[in-house]
Short mmCIF file of C-alpha atoms in Angstrom, two decimals:
data_model
loop_
_atom_site.label_atom_id
_atom_site.label_comp_id
_atom_site.label_asym_id
_atom_site.label_seq_id
_atom_site.Cartn_x
_atom_site.Cartn_y
_atom_site.Cartn_z
CA MET A 1 70.65 104.82 143.86
CA ARG A 2 69.11 101.96 142.11
CA LEU A 3 70.27 99.77 139.35
CA GLU A 4 68.50 100.31 136.10
CA MET A 5 67.19 97.38 134.24
CA GLN A 6 69.49 96.80 131.36
CA LYS A 7 69.10 94.83 128.23
CA PRO A 8 70.93 91.55 128.50
CA PRO A 9 74.37 91.80 126.92
CA PRO A 10 74.51 90.65 123.31
CA PRO A 11 75.41 87.00 122.95
CA PRO A 12 79.09 86.37 122.38
CA PRO A 13 80.08 86.13 118.72
CA PRO A 14 79.89 82.60 117.36
CA PRO A 15 83.16 80.71 117.62
CA PRO A 16 85.24 80.58 114.45
CA PRO A 17 84.57 77.52 112.32
CA SER A 18 86.37 74.56 113.77
CA HIS A 19 87.29 71.31 112.15
CA HIS A 20 86.44 69.43 115.32
CA LEU A 21 89.86 67.99 115.91
CA GLU A 22 91.43 67.55 119.29
CA GLU A 23 93.89 70.34 119.96
CA GLU A 24 96.72 67.90 120.36
CA GLU A 25 99.24 70.04 118.66
CA GLU A 26 101.00 73.03 120.08
CA GLU A 27 98.63 73.73 122.92
CA GLU A 28 101.09 75.92 124.68
CA GLU A 29 102.00 77.70 121.48
CA GLU A 30 98.36 78.43 120.83
CA GLU A 31 98.20 81.66 122.76
CA GLU A 32 101.20 83.09 121.03
CA GLU A 33 99.72 82.17 117.67
CA GLU A 34 96.47 83.85 118.50
CA MET A 35 98.34 87.02 119.29
CA VAL A 36 100.01 86.87 115.89
CA ALA A 37 96.63 86.25 114.29
CA GLU A 38 95.22 89.30 116.01
CA GLU A 39 98.02 91.46 114.69
CA GLU A 40 97.39 90.16 111.21
CA MET A 41 93.71 90.85 111.53
CA GLU A 42 94.50 94.41 112.42
CA MET A 43 96.49 94.81 109.25
CA ALA A 44 93.73 93.19 107.27
CA SER A 45 91.18 95.90 108.17
CA PRO A 46 88.52 93.33 108.98
CA GLU A 47 85.74 95.91 108.94
CA PHE A 48 86.00 96.03 105.17
CA VAL A 49 86.23 92.31 104.63
CA SER A 50 83.13 90.57 103.46
CA CYS A 51 83.63 86.87 103.04
CA ASP A 52 80.13 85.65 103.67
CA GLY A 53 79.18 85.22 100.07
CA ALA A 54 80.96 82.01 99.22
CA ALA A 55 78.38 79.28 99.31
CA ALA A 56 79.59 75.91 100.45
CA GLY A 57 79.71 73.56 97.50
CA GLY A 58 78.49 76.19 95.06
CA GLY A 59 80.75 77.33 92.28
CA GLY A 60 79.44 79.94 89.94
CA GLY A 61 75.88 80.72 90.97
CA GLY A 62 74.68 83.67 92.98
CA GLY A 63 75.49 87.34 92.77
CA GLU A 64 78.59 89.03 91.47
CA GLN A 65 79.80 89.80 94.97
CA GLN A 66 80.22 86.17 96.00
CA LEU A 67 83.74 85.86 97.36
CA PHE A 68 86.01 82.87 97.77
CA VAL A 69 87.66 82.05 101.06
CA PRO A 70 90.78 79.92 100.53
CA PRO A 71 91.83 77.85 103.53
CA LEU A 72 94.54 79.10 105.88
CA ASN A 73 98.00 79.00 104.32
CA PHE A 74 96.60 78.05 100.92
CA ALA A 75 99.00 78.04 97.97
CA MET A 76 99.64 76.38 94.65
CA VAL A 77 102.65 74.09 94.83
CA ASP A 78 102.84 73.05 91.19
CA HIS A 79 100.50 72.15 88.36
CA GLY A 80 97.66 70.18 89.91
CA VAL A 81 99.06 70.33 93.47
CA PHE A 82 97.83 72.66 96.21
CA ARG A 83 98.63 72.98 99.93
CA SER A 84 96.78 74.46 102.90
CA GLY A 85 95.77 74.20 106.51
CA PHE A 86 92.66 72.25 107.53
CA PRO A 87 89.73 73.36 105.36
CA GLY A 88 86.51 74.32 107.08
CA VAL A 89 82.96 74.76 105.82
CA ASP A 90 83.76 78.37 104.84
CA ASN A 91 86.34 77.13 102.37
CA PHE A 92 84.19 74.62 100.50
CA GLY A 93 83.05 77.13 97.88
CA PHE A 94 86.65 77.90 97.03
CA LEU A 95 87.72 74.25 97.08
CA HIS A 96 84.87 73.45 94.74
CA SER A 97 86.33 75.96 92.25
CA LEU A 98 89.61 73.98 92.21
CA ARG A 99 87.79 70.90 90.89
CA LEU A 100 89.90 68.67 93.09
CA ARG A 101 90.20 65.01 92.29
CA SER A 102 91.70 64.14 95.67
CA VAL A 103 92.59 65.42 99.11
CA LEU A 104 95.62 64.19 101.02
CA CYS A 105 95.15 64.69 104.75
CA LEU A 106 98.16 64.28 107.03
CA CYS A 107 96.24 64.36 110.34
CA PRO A 108 95.53 61.10 112.19
CA GLU A 109 92.11 62.14 113.55
CA PRO A 110 88.90 60.91 111.89
CA TYR A 111 88.01 63.22 109.01
CA PRO A 112 85.16 65.59 110.03
CA GLU A 113 81.71 64.59 108.80
CA ALA A 114 81.08 67.93 107.05
CA ASN A 115 84.31 67.52 105.09
CA MET A 116 83.47 63.90 104.24
CA GLU A 117 80.14 65.07 102.92
CA PHE A 118 81.78 67.74 100.77
CA LEU A 119 84.17 65.16 99.33
CA ARG A 120 81.36 62.72 98.60
CA ALA A 121 79.21 65.39 96.97
CA ASN A 122 82.05 66.38 94.66
CA GLY A 123 83.47 62.94 93.91
CA ILE A 124 86.77 63.75 95.62
CA ARG A 125 88.88 60.87 96.90
CA LEU A 126 90.38 61.11 100.39
CA PHE A 127 93.89 59.82 101.10
CA GLN A 128 94.73 59.95 104.78
CA PHE A 129 98.26 59.48 106.07
CA GLY A 130 97.99 60.20 109.77
CA ILE A 131 101.06 61.77 111.28
CA ASP A 132 100.96 62.98 114.88
CA GLY A 133 101.33 66.72 115.13
CA ALA A 134 103.83 66.53 117.97
CA LYS A 135 105.79 69.49 119.23
CA GLU A 136 109.55 69.75 119.15
CA PRO A 137 111.59 67.70 119.72
CA PHE A 138 109.69 66.27 116.76
CA VAL A 139 111.69 63.08 116.53
CA ASN A 140 109.05 60.91 114.90
CA ILE A 141 108.42 62.16 111.38
CA PRO A 142 107.71 58.77 109.85
CA GLU A 143 109.80 58.58 106.70
CA GLU A 144 107.76 55.74 105.22
CA THR A 145 104.49 57.63 105.67
CA ILE A 146 105.90 60.72 103.98
CA ARG A 147 107.17 58.50 101.17
CA GLU A 148 103.73 56.95 100.65
CA ALA A 149 102.11 60.39 100.74
CA LEU A 150 104.57 61.60 98.12
CA LYS A 151 103.66 58.72 95.83
CA VAL A 152 100.04 59.90 95.92
CA VAL A 153 101.11 63.49 95.19
CA LEU A 154 103.32 62.40 92.29
CA ASP A 155 100.59 60.35 90.65
CA VAL A 156 98.96 62.69 88.14
CA ARG A 157 95.84 60.52 88.16
CA ASN A 158 95.15 62.06 91.59
CA HIS A 159 95.47 65.65 90.34
CA PRO A 160 94.33 68.21 91.19
CA VAL A 161 95.22 67.24 94.76
CA LEU A 162 95.12 69.33 97.94
CA ILE A 163 97.70 68.41 100.60
CA HIS A 164 96.73 69.59 104.05
CA CYS A 165 97.37 69.02 107.74
CA LYS A 166 96.10 71.24 110.53
CA ARG A 167 97.90 74.53 109.93
CA GLY A 168 99.66 73.81 106.64
CA LYS A 169 103.02 74.45 108.24
CA HIS A 170 104.93 71.40 109.48
CA ARG A 171 103.56 68.12 108.11
CA THR A 172 102.47 69.72 104.84
CA GLY A 173 105.75 71.64 104.74
CA CYS A 174 107.72 68.39 105.04
CA VAL A 175 105.83 66.69 102.21
CA VAL A 176 106.22 69.73 99.94
CA GLY A 177 109.90 70.05 100.89
CA CYS A 178 110.54 66.42 99.93
CA LEU A 179 108.71 67.05 96.67
CA ARG A 180 111.02 70.01 96.01
CA LYS A 181 114.00 67.73 96.62
CA LEU A 182 112.68 65.47 93.89
CA GLN A 183 112.38 68.56 91.72
CA ARG A 184 116.06 69.21 92.46
CA TRP A 185 115.61 72.48 94.32
CA CYS A 186 118.65 73.39 96.40
CA LEU A 187 118.14 73.07 100.15
CA SER A 188 118.27 76.76 100.91
CA SER A 189 115.35 77.39 98.52
CA ILE A 190 113.43 74.45 100.03
CA PHE A 191 113.94 75.88 103.51
CA ASP A 192 113.01 79.36 102.32
CA GLU A 193 109.66 78.06 101.08
CA TYR A 194 109.13 75.98 104.25
CA GLN A 195 109.82 79.05 106.40
CA ARG A 196 107.45 81.23 104.41
CA PHE A 197 104.57 79.05 105.61
CA ALA A 198 105.87 78.03 109.03
CA ALA A 199 107.04 81.58 109.83
CA ALA A 200 107.77 81.87 113.56
CA LYS A 201 106.96 78.15 113.99
CA ALA A 202 109.74 76.88 111.68
CA ARG A 203 111.38 73.77 113.11
CA ILE A 204 114.96 72.81 112.64
CA SER A 205 113.90 69.14 113.05
CA ASP A 206 111.58 69.38 110.02
CA GLN A 207 114.36 70.94 108.01
CA ARG A 208 116.79 68.23 109.06
CA PHE A 209 114.21 65.64 108.04
CA MET A 210 113.88 67.16 104.57
CA GLU A 211 117.63 67.42 104.24
CA LEU A 212 118.21 63.76 105.11
CA PHE A 213 115.17 62.38 103.26
CA ASP A 214 116.35 59.89 100.65
CA ILE A 215 114.63 60.50 97.33
CA SER A 216 116.42 57.76 95.39
CA SER A 217 113.49 55.32 95.56
CA LEU A 218 111.13 57.92 94.10
CA LYS A 219 113.24 59.24 91.27
CA HIS A 220 111.52 57.08 88.67
CA LEU A 221 108.26 58.86 89.51
CA SER A 222 109.51 62.42 89.45
CA ALA A 223 110.04 62.65 85.72
CA THR A 224 106.31 62.74 85.08
CA PHE A 225 105.77 65.83 87.21
CA SER A 226 107.61 69.09 87.24
CA CYS A 227 107.34 72.83 87.48
CA SER A 228 108.27 72.95 83.85
CA LYS A 229 105.10 71.20 82.77
CA CYS A 230 102.63 73.76 81.58
CA PRO A 231 99.42 73.44 79.61
CA MET B 1 158.75 87.07 122.16
CA ARG B 2 158.52 87.37 118.46
CA LEU B 3 155.65 87.29 116.09
CA GLU B 4 155.49 84.20 113.98
CA MET B 5 154.99 84.55 110.31
CA GLN B 6 151.46 83.68 109.56
CA LYS B 7 149.74 82.76 106.36
CA PRO B 8 147.79 85.69 104.98
CA PRO B 9 144.13 85.49 105.89
CA PRO B 10 141.92 83.84 103.24
CA PRO B 11 140.36 86.27 100.81
CA PRO B 12 136.86 87.39 101.70
CA PRO B 13 134.10 85.33 100.09
CA PRO B 14 132.89 86.69 96.76
CA PRO B 15 129.93 89.06 97.03
CA PRO B 16 126.52 87.51 96.36
CA PRO B 17 125.30 87.82 92.78
CA SER B 18 123.82 91.23 92.15
CA HIS B 19 121.39 92.34 89.51
CA HIS B 20 123.25 95.58 89.06
CA LEU B 21 120.38 97.85 89.96
CA GLU B 22 120.63 101.01 91.92
CA GLU B 23 119.70 100.39 95.51
CA GLU B 24 116.98 102.98 95.39
CA GLU B 25 114.55 101.05 97.49
CA GLU B 26 114.66 100.65 101.20
CA GLU B 27 118.26 101.67 101.73
CA GLU B 28 117.78 102.21 105.40
CA GLU B 29 115.84 98.99 105.77
CA GLU B 30 118.65 97.08 104.12
CA GLU B 31 120.63 96.42 107.26
CA GLU B 32 117.65 95.06 109.10
CA GLU B 33 116.87 92.80 106.17
CA GLU B 34 120.39 91.49 106.07
CA MET B 35 120.11 90.56 109.72
CA VAL B 36 116.96 88.60 108.98
CA ALA B 37 118.71 86.94 106.07
CA GLU B 38 121.54 85.90 108.35
CA GLU B 39 119.14 84.34 110.79
CA GLU B 40 117.52 82.44 107.98
CA MET B 41 120.86 81.27 106.71
CA GLU B 42 121.61 79.90 110.14
CA MET B 43 118.44 77.84 110.04
CA ALA B 44 119.26 76.69 106.57
CA SER B 45 122.49 74.96 107.65
CA PRO B 46 124.46 76.48 104.79
CA GLU B 47 127.34 74.07 105.23
CA PHE B 48 125.20 71.34 103.70
CA VAL B 49 123.80 73.41 100.88
CA SER B 50 125.30 72.84 97.49
CA CYS B 51 123.75 75.03 94.86
CA ASP B 52 126.63 75.36 92.47
CA GLY B 53 125.47 72.74 90.03
CA ALA B 54 122.73 74.61 88.22
CA ALA B 55 124.20 75.74 84.94
CA ALA B 56 122.90 79.04 83.62
CA GLY B 57 120.66 78.41 80.66
CA GLY B 58 121.07 74.66 80.84
CA GLY B 59 118.10 72.47 81.62
CA GLY B 60 118.69 68.78 81.72
CA GLY B 61 122.35 68.16 80.99
CA GLY B 62 125.12 67.44 83.45
CA GLY B 63 125.28 65.13 86.41
CA GLU B 64 122.50 63.89 88.64
CA GLN B 65 123.48 66.29 91.41
CA GLN B 66 122.70 69.43 89.43
CA LEU B 67 120.46 71.53 91.63
CA PHE B 68 118.03 74.30 90.77
CA VAL B 69 118.15 77.65 92.52
CA PRO B 70 114.76 79.39 92.31
CA PRO B 71 114.91 83.18 92.69
CA LEU B 72 114.21 84.80 96.05
CA ASN B 73 110.55 84.61 97.05
CA PHE B 74 109.71 82.36 94.10
CA ALA B 75 106.24 80.82 93.99
CA MET B 76 103.58 79.62 91.61
CA VAL B 77 100.61 81.97 91.57
CA ASP B 78 98.32 80.02 89.27
CA HIS B 79 98.57 77.92 86.14
CA GLY B 80 101.17 79.56 83.94
CA VAL B 81 101.89 82.42 86.37
CA PHE B 82 104.91 82.64 88.68
CA ARG B 83 106.25 85.36 90.98
CA SER B 84 109.66 86.12 92.47
CA GLY B 85 112.29 88.66 93.39
CA PHE B 86 114.84 89.84 90.82
CA PRO B 87 116.41 86.80 89.15
CA GLY B 88 120.17 86.61 88.97
CA VAL B 89 122.55 84.49 86.92
CA ASP B 90 122.34 81.69 89.52
CA ASN B 91 118.61 81.35 88.82
CA PHE B 92 118.78 81.01 85.04
CA GLY B 93 119.03 77.21 85.12
CA PHE B 94 115.84 77.04 87.15
CA LEU B 95 114.05 79.65 85.05
CA HIS B 96 114.98 77.70 81.94
CA SER B 97 113.16 74.69 83.40
CA LEU B 98 109.94 76.75 83.63
CA ARG B 99 109.95 77.26 79.84
CA LEU B 100 108.79 80.83 80.28
CA ARG B 101 107.18 82.63 77.39
CA SER B 102 107.47 86.04 79.06
CA VAL B 103 108.83 87.97 81.99
CA LEU B 104 107.00 90.92 83.51
CA CYS B 105 109.43 93.22 85.31
CA LEU B 106 108.03 95.92 87.58
CA CYS B 107 111.32 97.79 88.15
CA PRO B 108 112.01 101.02 86.22
CA GLU B 109 115.78 100.46 85.84
CA PRO B 110 117.24 99.20 82.54
CA TYR B 111 117.09 95.39 82.51
CA PRO B 112 120.54 93.92 83.22
CA GLU B 113 122.48 92.75 80.17
CA ALA B 114 122.96 89.21 81.53
CA ASN B 115 119.20 88.87 81.97
CA MET B 116 118.53 90.31 78.52
CA GLU B 117 120.89 87.74 77.07
CA PHE B 118 119.14 84.92 78.91
CA LEU B 119 115.76 86.12 77.59
CA ARG B 120 117.06 86.39 74.03
CA ALA B 121 118.68 82.94 74.15
CA ASN B 122 115.41 81.39 75.32
CA GLY B 123 112.99 83.39 73.18
CA ILE B 124 111.37 84.98 76.21
CA ARG B 125 109.54 88.28 75.77
CA LEU B 126 110.17 91.06 78.29
CA PHE B 127 107.34 93.30 79.46
CA GLN B 128 108.56 96.13 81.63
CA PHE B 129 106.22 98.27 83.69
CA GLY B 130 108.53 100.45 85.75
CA ILE B 131 107.19 101.36 89.16
CA ASP B 132 109.42 103.20 91.58
CA GLY B 133 110.21 101.11 94.64
CA ALA B 134 109.57 103.95 97.05
CA LYS B 135 109.38 103.52 100.77
CA GLU B 136 106.30 104.26 102.87
CA PRO B 137 104.40 106.51 102.67
CA PHE B 138 104.06 104.74 99.34
CA VAL B 139 101.47 107.08 97.89
CA ASN B 140 102.28 106.61 94.25
CA ILE B 141 101.30 103.10 93.25
CA PRO B 142 100.24 103.95 89.70
CA GLU B 143 96.86 102.30 89.23
CA GLU B 144 97.04 102.48 85.43
CA THR B 145 100.44 100.76 85.35
CA ILE B 146 99.21 97.95 87.58
CA ARG B 147 96.17 97.62 85.33
CA GLU B 148 98.32 97.34 82.19
CA ALA B 149 100.56 94.81 83.93
CA LEU B 150 97.51 92.77 84.90
CA LYS B 151 96.35 92.67 81.29
CA VAL B 152 99.67 91.06 80.34
CA VAL B 153 99.34 88.53 83.18
CA LEU B 154 95.76 87.69 82.22
CA ASP B 155 96.62 87.06 78.57
CA VAL B 156 97.28 83.32 78.32
CA ARG B 157 99.28 83.91 75.13
CA ASN B 158 102.00 85.26 77.45
CA HIS B 159 102.02 82.17 79.67
CA PRO B 160 104.05 80.86 81.35
CA VAL B 161 104.90 84.31 82.72
CA LEU B 162 107.15 85.32 85.62
CA ILE B 163 106.17 88.50 87.48
CA HIS B 164 109.04 90.02 89.39
CA CYS B 165 110.26 93.23 90.97
CA LYS B 166 113.31 93.54 93.19
CA ARG B 167 112.38 91.49 96.25
CA GLY B 168 109.06 90.01 95.15
CA LYS B 169 107.28 91.65 98.06
CA HIS B 170 105.58 94.97 97.36
CA ARG B 171 105.13 95.68 93.65
CA THR B 172 104.77 92.01 92.78
CA GLY B 173 102.54 91.57 95.82
CA CYS B 174 100.23 94.35 94.59
CA VAL B 175 99.88 92.86 91.10
CA VAL B 176 99.19 89.39 92.52
CA GLY B 177 96.76 90.83 95.06
CA CYS B 178 94.79 92.59 92.30
CA LEU B 179 94.79 89.33 90.35
CA ARG B 180 93.32 87.58 93.40
CA LYS B 181 90.61 90.23 93.54
CA LEU B 182 89.70 89.34 89.98
CA GLN B 183 89.62 85.72 91.11
CA ARG B 184 87.15 86.79 93.79
CA TRP B 185 89.34 85.98 96.79
CA CYS B 186 88.15 87.69 99.95
CA LEU B 187 90.41 90.52 101.14
CA SER B 188 91.63 88.78 104.26
CA SER B 189 92.96 85.88 102.14
CA ILE B 190 94.55 88.34 99.69
CA PHE B 191 96.28 90.12 102.57
CA ASP B 192 97.33 86.82 104.11
CA GLU B 193 99.10 85.86 100.88
CA TYR B 194 100.62 89.34 100.52
CA GLN B 195 101.95 89.17 104.07
CA ARG B 196 103.44 85.72 103.56
CA PHE B 197 105.84 87.24 101.03
CA ALA B 198 106.28 90.71 102.49
CA ALA B 199 106.65 89.36 106.04
CA ALA B 200 108.05 92.08 108.31
CA LYS B 201 107.96 94.54 105.38
CA ALA B 202 104.18 94.36 104.84
CA ARG B 203 102.78 97.81 104.03
CA ILE B 204 99.35 99.00 104.96
CA SER B 205 99.49 101.33 101.90
CA ASP B 206 99.89 98.37 99.55
CA GLN B 207 96.97 96.63 101.20
CA ARG B 208 94.84 99.74 100.94
CA PHE B 209 95.76 99.96 97.25
CA MET B 210 94.63 96.38 96.64
CA GLU B 211 91.44 96.96 98.59
CA LEU B 212 90.49 100.06 96.60
CA PHE B 213 91.67 98.78 93.21
CA ASP B 214 88.73 98.74 90.82
CA ILE B 215 88.57 95.49 88.88
CA SER B 216 85.43 96.27 86.93
CA SER B 217 87.27 97.19 83.72
CA LEU B 218 89.13 93.85 83.75
CA LYS B 219 86.30 91.52 84.52
CA HIS B 220 85.80 90.52 80.90
CA LEU B 221 89.37 89.16 80.89
CA SER B 222 89.24 87.21 84.11
CA ALA B 223 86.96 84.46 82.88
CA THR B 224 89.71 82.98 80.74
CA PHE B 225 92.03 82.47 83.68
CA SER B 226 91.38 80.90 87.01
CA CYS B 227 92.68 78.65 89.72
CA SER B 228 90.09 76.15 88.66
CA LYS B 229 91.67 75.66 85.26
CA CYS B 230 93.74 72.54 85.36
CA PRO B 231 95.27 70.44 82.61
#
């Protein structure tokens, strides 16, 4: 018996787009999250999904089949305010369509060069309020940093603004939760929204932070921005 | 040994507000859902939650501590478009703050009198496209009804509009998913958003419906409405 010559195996598929940040956060939770992601992919019938069409930086051009790829955990928070996980190159076409005026990044790592280039090309201002993405016990949510971030979000001159961290769950969830407090949402609704994005990763420490966050110093700003404002 | 006289036990807490609809949907799933709700309540530290302040129909009056109670699964979909589960009396204060021009209800049951009164008092138009909230196999999502509902959602003269069904998961999720198709979102992002609201109740049949839904007859409407439109 002799071994037949075989074609070399096909190269492994390219790695998913990465935003080149150190995996400081939730290393040990990573595997579990990947399993969840796989389950979701199964539901999403990936064989029918065609997301290749969205050109980075391009808005309307191209064929009719061009599709937009919103970043992970993307959602509209209120008029002129969006939230998401870390955007990658695949998401630039979609982000372009939002005509953002600013991006508020809550990660401490240097902003990736590709993202910087996208911001420059589209005249988008970057606000960075670095908060470490530590695991529980997450004792160090810096109240002052969240407060400064909120001031940027509340300033309509920065709208439309995209708030993002790495996964759009914890740091972003805390900023949005504090915003909801200013909008006088009751805590159970704030937590419900937080949990919708954090899902299995919801942290009681984040929720305690939102609960105890003192909005009194920001109240003079909140009147200019509300869910009730509609074009 | 004798039994001491004891105070009678306190009366049971009042039942949660109900929208007086027949529980046609998901009867057997109900118990499981209640268990989930209990878990969530535990996370939400209900002892600190005070939601009593939001007066039905009232917007700005009252004390500083008046809190808003958004309906279950409430979220902003796009400029002038909101989604939620069935609103109850507790939510009217919040809904008032949205200054809705219309409500699009996807349940077939007669609209509750309290809700009708709230709509009348606030000059809000009701569009009702009754779709049965059947369990899986959910073979009867009526494509024409979803299409007519979408036309209402796409017409900016109806904005701000609230789309709701009973839980804001399946019927509402299908309408929003078809809207996202018109907005050229890729399917995996559409399913991701659908699953965020449906959570453990996500239905492959709903996702198949969204995937196969033909948007070609609506494309002429979609240009007037988009995530990129910002005041």
